PDB file of C-alpha atoms in Angstrom:
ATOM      1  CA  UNK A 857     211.280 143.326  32.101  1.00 52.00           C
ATOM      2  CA  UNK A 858     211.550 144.372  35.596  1.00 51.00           C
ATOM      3  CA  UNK A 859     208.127 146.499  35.160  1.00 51.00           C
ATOM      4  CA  UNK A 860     206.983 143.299  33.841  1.00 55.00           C
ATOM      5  CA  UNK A 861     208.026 141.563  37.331  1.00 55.00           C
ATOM      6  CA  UNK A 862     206.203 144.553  39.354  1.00 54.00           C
ATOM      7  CA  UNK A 863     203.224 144.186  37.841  1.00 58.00           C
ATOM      8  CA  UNK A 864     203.000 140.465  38.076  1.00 57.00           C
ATOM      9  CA  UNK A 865     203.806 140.430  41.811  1.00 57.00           C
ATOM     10  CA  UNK A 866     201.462 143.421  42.394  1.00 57.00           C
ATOM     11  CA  UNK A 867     198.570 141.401  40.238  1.00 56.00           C
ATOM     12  CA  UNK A 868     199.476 138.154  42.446  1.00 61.00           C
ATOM     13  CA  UNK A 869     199.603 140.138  45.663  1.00 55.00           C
ATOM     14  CA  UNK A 870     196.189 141.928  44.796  1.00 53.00           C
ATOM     15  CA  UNK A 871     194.466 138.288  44.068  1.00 58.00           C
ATOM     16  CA  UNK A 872     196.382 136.943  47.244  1.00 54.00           C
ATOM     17  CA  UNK A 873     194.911 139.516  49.278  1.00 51.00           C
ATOM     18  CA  UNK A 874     191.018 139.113  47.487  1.00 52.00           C
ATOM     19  CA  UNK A 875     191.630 135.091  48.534  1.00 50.00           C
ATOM     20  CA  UNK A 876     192.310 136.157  51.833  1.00 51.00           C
ATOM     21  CA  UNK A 877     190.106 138.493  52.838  1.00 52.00           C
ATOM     22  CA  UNK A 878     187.110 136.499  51.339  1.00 51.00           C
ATOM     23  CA  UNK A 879     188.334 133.280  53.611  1.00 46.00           C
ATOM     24  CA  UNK A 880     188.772 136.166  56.758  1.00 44.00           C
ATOM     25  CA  UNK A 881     185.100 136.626  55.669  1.00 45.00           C
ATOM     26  CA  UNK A 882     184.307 133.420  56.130  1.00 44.00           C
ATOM     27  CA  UNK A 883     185.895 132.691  59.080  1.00 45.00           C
ATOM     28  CA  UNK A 884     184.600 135.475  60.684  1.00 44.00           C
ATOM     29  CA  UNK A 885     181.122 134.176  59.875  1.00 46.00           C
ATOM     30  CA  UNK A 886     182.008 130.525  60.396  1.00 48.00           C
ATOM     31  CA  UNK A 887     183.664 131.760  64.021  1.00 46.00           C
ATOM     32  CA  UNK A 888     180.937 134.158  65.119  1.00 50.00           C
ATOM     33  CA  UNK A 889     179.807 133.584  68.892  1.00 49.00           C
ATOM     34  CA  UNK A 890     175.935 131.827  69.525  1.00 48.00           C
ATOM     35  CA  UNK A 891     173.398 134.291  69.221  1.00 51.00           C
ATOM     36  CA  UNK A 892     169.937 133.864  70.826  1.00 51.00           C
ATOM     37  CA  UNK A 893     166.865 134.632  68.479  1.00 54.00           C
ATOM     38  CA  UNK A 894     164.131 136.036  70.888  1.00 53.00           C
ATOM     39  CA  UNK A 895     160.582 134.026  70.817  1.00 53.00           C
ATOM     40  CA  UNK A 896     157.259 136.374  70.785  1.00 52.00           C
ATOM     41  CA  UNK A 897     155.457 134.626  73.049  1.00 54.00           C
ATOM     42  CA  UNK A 898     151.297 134.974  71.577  1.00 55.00           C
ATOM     43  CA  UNK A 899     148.317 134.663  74.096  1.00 56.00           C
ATOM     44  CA  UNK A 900     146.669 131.472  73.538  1.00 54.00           C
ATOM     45  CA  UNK A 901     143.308 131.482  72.039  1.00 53.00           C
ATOM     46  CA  UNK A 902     140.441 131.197  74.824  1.00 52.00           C
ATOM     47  CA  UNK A 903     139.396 127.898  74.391  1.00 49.00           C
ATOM     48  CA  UNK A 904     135.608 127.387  75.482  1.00 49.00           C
ATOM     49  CA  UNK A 905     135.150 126.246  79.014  1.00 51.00           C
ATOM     50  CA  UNK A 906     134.188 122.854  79.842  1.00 50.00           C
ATOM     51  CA  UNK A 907     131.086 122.114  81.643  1.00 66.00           C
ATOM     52  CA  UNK A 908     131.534 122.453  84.927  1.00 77.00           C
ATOM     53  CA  UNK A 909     129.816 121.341  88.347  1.00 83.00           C
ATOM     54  CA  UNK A 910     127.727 124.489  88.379  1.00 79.00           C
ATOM     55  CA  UNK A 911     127.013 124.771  84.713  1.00 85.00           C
ATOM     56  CA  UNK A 912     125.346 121.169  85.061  1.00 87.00           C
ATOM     57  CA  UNK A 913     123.436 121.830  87.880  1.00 85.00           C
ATOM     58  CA  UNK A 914     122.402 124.137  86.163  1.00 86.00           C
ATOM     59  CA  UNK A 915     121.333 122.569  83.197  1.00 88.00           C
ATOM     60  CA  UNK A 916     119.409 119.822  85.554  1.00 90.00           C
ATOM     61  CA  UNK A 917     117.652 122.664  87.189  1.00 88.00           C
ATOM     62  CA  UNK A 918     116.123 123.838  83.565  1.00 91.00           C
ATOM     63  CA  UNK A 919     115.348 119.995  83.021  1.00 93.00           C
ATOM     64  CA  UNK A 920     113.240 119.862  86.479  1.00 91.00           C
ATOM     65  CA  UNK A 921     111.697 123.013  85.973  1.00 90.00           C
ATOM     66  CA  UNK A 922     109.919 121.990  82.730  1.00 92.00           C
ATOM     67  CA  UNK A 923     108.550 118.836  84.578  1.00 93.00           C
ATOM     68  CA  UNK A 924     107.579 121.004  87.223  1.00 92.00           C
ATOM     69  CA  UNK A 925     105.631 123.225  85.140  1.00 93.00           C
ATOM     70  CA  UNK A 926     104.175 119.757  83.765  1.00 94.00           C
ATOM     71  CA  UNK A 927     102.963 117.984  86.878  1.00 93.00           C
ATOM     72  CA  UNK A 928     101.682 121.589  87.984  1.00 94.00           C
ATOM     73  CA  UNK A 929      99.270 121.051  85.035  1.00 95.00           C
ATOM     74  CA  UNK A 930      98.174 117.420  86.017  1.00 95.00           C
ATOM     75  CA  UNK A 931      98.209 118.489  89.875  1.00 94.00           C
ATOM     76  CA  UNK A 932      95.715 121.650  88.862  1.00 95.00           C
ATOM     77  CA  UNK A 933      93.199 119.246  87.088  1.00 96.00           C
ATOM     78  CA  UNK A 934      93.557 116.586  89.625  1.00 95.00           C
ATOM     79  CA  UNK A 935      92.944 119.062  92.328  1.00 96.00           C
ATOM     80  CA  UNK A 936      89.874 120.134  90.208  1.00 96.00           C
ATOM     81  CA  UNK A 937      88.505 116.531  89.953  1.00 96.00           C
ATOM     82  CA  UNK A 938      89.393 116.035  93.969  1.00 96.00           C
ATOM     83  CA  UNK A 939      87.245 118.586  94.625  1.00 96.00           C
ATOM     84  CA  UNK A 940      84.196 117.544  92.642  1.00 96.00           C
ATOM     85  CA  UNK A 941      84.790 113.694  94.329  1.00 97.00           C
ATOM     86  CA  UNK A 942      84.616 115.185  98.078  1.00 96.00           C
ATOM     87  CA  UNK A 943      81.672 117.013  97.356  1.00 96.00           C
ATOM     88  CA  UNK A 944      80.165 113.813  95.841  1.00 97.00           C
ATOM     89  CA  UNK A 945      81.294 111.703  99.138  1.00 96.00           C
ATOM     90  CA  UNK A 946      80.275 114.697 101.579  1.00 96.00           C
ATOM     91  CA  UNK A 947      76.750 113.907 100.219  1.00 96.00           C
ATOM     92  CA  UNK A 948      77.465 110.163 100.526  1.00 96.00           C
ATOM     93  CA  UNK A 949      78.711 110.579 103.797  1.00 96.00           C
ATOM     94  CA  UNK A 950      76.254 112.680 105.074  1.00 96.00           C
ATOM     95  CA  UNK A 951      73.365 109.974 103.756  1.00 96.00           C
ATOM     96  CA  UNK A 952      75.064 107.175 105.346  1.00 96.00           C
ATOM     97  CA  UNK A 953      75.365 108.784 108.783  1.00 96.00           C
ATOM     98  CA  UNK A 954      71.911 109.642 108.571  1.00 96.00           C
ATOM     99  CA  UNK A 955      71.022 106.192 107.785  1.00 96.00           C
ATOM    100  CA  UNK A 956      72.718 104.736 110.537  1.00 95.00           C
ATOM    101  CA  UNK A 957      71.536 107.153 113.109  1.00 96.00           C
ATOM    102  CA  UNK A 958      68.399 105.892 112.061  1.00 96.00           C
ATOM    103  CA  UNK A 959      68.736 102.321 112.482  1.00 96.00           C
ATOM    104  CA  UNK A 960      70.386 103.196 116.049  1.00 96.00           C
ATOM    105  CA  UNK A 961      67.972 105.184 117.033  1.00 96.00           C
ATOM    106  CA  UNK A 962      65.028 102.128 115.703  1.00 95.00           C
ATOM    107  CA  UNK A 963      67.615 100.026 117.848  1.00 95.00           C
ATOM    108  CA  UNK A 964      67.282 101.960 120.813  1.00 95.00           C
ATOM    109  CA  UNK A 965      63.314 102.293 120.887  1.00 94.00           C
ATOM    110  CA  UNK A 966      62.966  98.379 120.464  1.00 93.00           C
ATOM    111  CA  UNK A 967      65.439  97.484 123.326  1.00 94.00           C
ATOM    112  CA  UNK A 968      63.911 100.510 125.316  1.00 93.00           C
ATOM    113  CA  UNK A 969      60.058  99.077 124.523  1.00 91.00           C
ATOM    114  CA  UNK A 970      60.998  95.809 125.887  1.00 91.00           C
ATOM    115  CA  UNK A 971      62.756  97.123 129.059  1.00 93.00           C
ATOM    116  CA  UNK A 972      60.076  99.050 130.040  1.00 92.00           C
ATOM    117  CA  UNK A 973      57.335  96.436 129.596  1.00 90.00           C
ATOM    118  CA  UNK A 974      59.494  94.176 131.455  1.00 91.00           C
ATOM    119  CA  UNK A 975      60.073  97.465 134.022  1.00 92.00           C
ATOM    120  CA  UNK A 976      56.258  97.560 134.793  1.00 92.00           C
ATOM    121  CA  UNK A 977      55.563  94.547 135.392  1.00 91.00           C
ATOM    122  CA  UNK A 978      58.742  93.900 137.606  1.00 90.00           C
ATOM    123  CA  UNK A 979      57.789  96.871 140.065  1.00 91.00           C
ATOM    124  CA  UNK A 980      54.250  95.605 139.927  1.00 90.00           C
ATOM    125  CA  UNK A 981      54.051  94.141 143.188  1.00 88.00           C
ATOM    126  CA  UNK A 982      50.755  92.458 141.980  1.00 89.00           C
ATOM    127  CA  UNK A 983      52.606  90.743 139.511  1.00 86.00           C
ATOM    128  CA  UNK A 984      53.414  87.158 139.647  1.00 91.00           C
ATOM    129  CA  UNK A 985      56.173  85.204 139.471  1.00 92.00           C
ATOM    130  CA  UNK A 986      54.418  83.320 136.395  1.00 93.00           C
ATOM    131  CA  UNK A 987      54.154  86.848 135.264  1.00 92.00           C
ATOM    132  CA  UNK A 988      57.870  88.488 135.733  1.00 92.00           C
ATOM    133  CA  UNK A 989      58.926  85.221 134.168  1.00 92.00           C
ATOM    134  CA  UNK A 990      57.121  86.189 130.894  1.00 92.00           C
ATOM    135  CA  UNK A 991      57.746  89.564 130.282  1.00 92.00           C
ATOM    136  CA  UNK A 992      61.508  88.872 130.751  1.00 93.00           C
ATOM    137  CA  UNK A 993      60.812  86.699 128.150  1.00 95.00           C
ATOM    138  CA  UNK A 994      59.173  89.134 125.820  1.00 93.00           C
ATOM    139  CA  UNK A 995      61.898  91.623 126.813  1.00 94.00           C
ATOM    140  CA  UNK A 996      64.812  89.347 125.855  1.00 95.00           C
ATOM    141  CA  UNK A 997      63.014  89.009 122.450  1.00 94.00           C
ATOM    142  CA  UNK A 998      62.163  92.170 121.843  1.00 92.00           C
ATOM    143  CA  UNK A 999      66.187  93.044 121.801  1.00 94.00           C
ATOM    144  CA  UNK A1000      66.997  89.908 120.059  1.00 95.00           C
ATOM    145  CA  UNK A1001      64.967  91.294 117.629  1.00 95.00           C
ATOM    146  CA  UNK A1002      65.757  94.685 117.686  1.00 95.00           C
ATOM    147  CA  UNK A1003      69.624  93.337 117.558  1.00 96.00           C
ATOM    148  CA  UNK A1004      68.805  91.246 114.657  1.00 96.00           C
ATOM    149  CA  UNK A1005      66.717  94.125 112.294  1.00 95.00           C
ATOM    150  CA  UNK A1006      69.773  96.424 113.241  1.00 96.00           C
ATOM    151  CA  UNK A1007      72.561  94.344 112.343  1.00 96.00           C
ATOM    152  CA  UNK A1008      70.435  93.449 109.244  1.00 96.00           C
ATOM    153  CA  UNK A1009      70.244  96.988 108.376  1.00 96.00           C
ATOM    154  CA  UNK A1010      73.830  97.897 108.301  1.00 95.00           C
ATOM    155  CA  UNK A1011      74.533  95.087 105.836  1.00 95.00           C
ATOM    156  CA  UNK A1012      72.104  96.296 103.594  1.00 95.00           C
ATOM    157  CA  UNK A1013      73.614  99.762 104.272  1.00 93.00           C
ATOM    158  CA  UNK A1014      76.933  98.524 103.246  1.00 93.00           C
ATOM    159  CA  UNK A1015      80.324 100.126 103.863  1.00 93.00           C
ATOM    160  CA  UNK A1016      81.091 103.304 105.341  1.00 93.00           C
ATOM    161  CA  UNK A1017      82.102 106.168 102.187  1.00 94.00           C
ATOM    162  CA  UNK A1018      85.650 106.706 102.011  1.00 94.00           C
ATOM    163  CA  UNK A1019      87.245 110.335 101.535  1.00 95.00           C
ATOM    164  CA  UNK A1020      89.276 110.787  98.174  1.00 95.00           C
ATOM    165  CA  UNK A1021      92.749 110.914  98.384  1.00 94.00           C
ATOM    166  CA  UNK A1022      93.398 114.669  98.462  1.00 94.00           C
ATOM    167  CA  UNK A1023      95.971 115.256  95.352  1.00 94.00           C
ATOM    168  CA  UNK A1024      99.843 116.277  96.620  1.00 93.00           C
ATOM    169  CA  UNK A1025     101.517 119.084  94.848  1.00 93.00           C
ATOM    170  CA  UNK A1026     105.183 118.525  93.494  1.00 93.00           C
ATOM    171  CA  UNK A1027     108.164 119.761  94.736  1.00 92.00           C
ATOM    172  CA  UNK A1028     109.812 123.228  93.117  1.00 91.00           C
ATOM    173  CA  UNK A1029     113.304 122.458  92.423  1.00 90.00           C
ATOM    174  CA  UNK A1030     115.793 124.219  93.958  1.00 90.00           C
ATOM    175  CA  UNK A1031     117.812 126.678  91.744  1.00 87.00           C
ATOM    176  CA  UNK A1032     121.992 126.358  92.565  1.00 86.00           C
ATOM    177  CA  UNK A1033     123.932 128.539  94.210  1.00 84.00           C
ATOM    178  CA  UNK A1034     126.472 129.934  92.041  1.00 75.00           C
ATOM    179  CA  UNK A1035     129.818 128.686  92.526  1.00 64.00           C
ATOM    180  CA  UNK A1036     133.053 131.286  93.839  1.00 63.00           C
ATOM    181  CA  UNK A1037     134.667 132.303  90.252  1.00 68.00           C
ATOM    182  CA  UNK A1038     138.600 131.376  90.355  1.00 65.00           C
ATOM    183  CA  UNK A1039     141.348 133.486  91.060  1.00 67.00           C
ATOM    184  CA  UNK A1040     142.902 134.246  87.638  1.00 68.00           C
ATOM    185  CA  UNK A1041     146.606 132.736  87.436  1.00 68.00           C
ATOM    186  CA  UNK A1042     149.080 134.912  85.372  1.00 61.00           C
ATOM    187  CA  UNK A1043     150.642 132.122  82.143  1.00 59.00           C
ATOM    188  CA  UNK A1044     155.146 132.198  82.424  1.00 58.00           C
ATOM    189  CA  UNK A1045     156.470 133.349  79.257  1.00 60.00           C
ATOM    190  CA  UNK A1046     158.097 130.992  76.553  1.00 55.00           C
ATOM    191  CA  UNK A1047     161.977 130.911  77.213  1.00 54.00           C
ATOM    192  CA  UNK A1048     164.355 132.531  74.101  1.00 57.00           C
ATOM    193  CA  UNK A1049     165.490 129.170  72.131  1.00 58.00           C
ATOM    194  CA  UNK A1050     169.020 129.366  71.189  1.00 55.00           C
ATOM    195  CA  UNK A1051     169.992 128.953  67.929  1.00 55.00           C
ATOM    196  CA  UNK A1052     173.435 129.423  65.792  1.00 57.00           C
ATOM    197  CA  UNK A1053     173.607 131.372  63.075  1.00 54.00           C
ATOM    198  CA  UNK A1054     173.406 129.311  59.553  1.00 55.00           C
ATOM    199  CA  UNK A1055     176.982 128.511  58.071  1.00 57.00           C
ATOM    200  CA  UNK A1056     177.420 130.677  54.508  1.00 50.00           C
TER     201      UNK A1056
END
C-alpha cells in the first residue's frame, strides 16, 4: 500500500514537473527580450535617365543639321541658277550701257552742232544783228531737238537691268557644349526594423 502511495506521488510529481517545465518553456519564449532582425539593404536598379538639358540640345542639333544638309542642296542649285542669271544681265547690262552712251554721245554732237553754228556767226564781226538773232534761233532748236530725240530714246530703251539677288547660304548650327557630369552622391543605408519574436 505504501509502495502504492510512492509511486503515485512520484507519477504526480513527474507529470507536475512535465506541466511545469513546458509552461517555463513558454514563458521563457513569451518573456524573451525584442530582438532586431537586420534588413539587407539591395542597390536599386539604375533606372534610365531622363532627358536632360543637354541630351535635348542635343537632339535639336541632329534636327537642324538634317535641314541644314537640305537647304545646302537648294542653296547649291540656286547658286547654280544665280550664276547663269548674272551672266545673262552682264550681257544685258553691258547692251544697255552701250545704248545709252550712244544716245549721249548723238546728244552731245546735236547740242555741240548748234553751238558752234551759233559760235561762228557770233564772233563774225560781219555778222548782223538780223543774223546773230537767227542762228541763236537755229541753235536753241537744234538742242530742243537733240533734247527731245534723246529723251525719246531712253523711253524706248526702257529701264535700266537689275542684278539678281545673289542667293545667301544658311547658317551651320552650332553643336552644344557638353554639360559638367555630377558629382556622384553615396545612397544612406535602410535602418534595421525592429520586430518581436512571434508568440508560440
Amino acid at each position: 500500500m505504501i509502495k502504492s502511495m510512492k509511486k503515485a506521488a512520484l507519477a504526480s510529481a513527474l507529470t507536475a514537473a512535465l506541466v511545469l517545465g513546458g509552461t517555463a518553456g513558454a514563458f521563457a519564449v513569451e518573456g524573451d527580450a525584442v530582438t532586431s532582425i537586420p534588413v539587407v539593404s539591395e542597390t536599386p536598379a539604375a533606372t534610365p535617365a531622363l532627358d536632360g538639358p543637354h541630351k535635348r540640345a542635343v537632339a535639336a542639333f541632329k534636327v537642324a543639321k538634317e535641314e541644314f544638309k537640305t537647304k545646302m542642296v537648294s542653296f547649291k542649285a540656286e547658286r547654280i541658277t544665280y550664276k547663269t542669271a548674272f551672266d545673262a544681265y552682264r550681257v544685258i547690262e553691258k547692251a544697255y550701257n552701250t545704248a545709252k552712251r550712244a544716245i549721249a554721245t548723238t546728244y552731245r554732237t546735236a547740242v555741240g552742232s548748234g553751238n558752234a553754228a551759233y559760235k561762228l556767226v557770233r564772233e563774225n564781226t560781219a555778222s548782223t544783228i538780223e543774223q546773230l538773232n537767227a542762228a541763236k534761233t537755229i541753235r536753241d532748236a537744234a538742242v530742243a531737238s537733240a533734247t527731245t530725240a534723246r529723251d525719246t530714246a531712253i523711253t524706248a530703251l526702257g529701264a535700266a537691268p537689275v542684278q539678281p539677288a545673289k542667293p545667301v547660304a544658311p547658317t551651320k548650327p552650332v553643336r552644344p557644349t557638353k554639360e559638367p557630369r555630377p558629382v556622384p552622391t553615396s545612397t544612406p543605408e535602410a535602418a534595421p526594423i525592429a520586430t518581436t519574436a512571434p508568440t508560440a
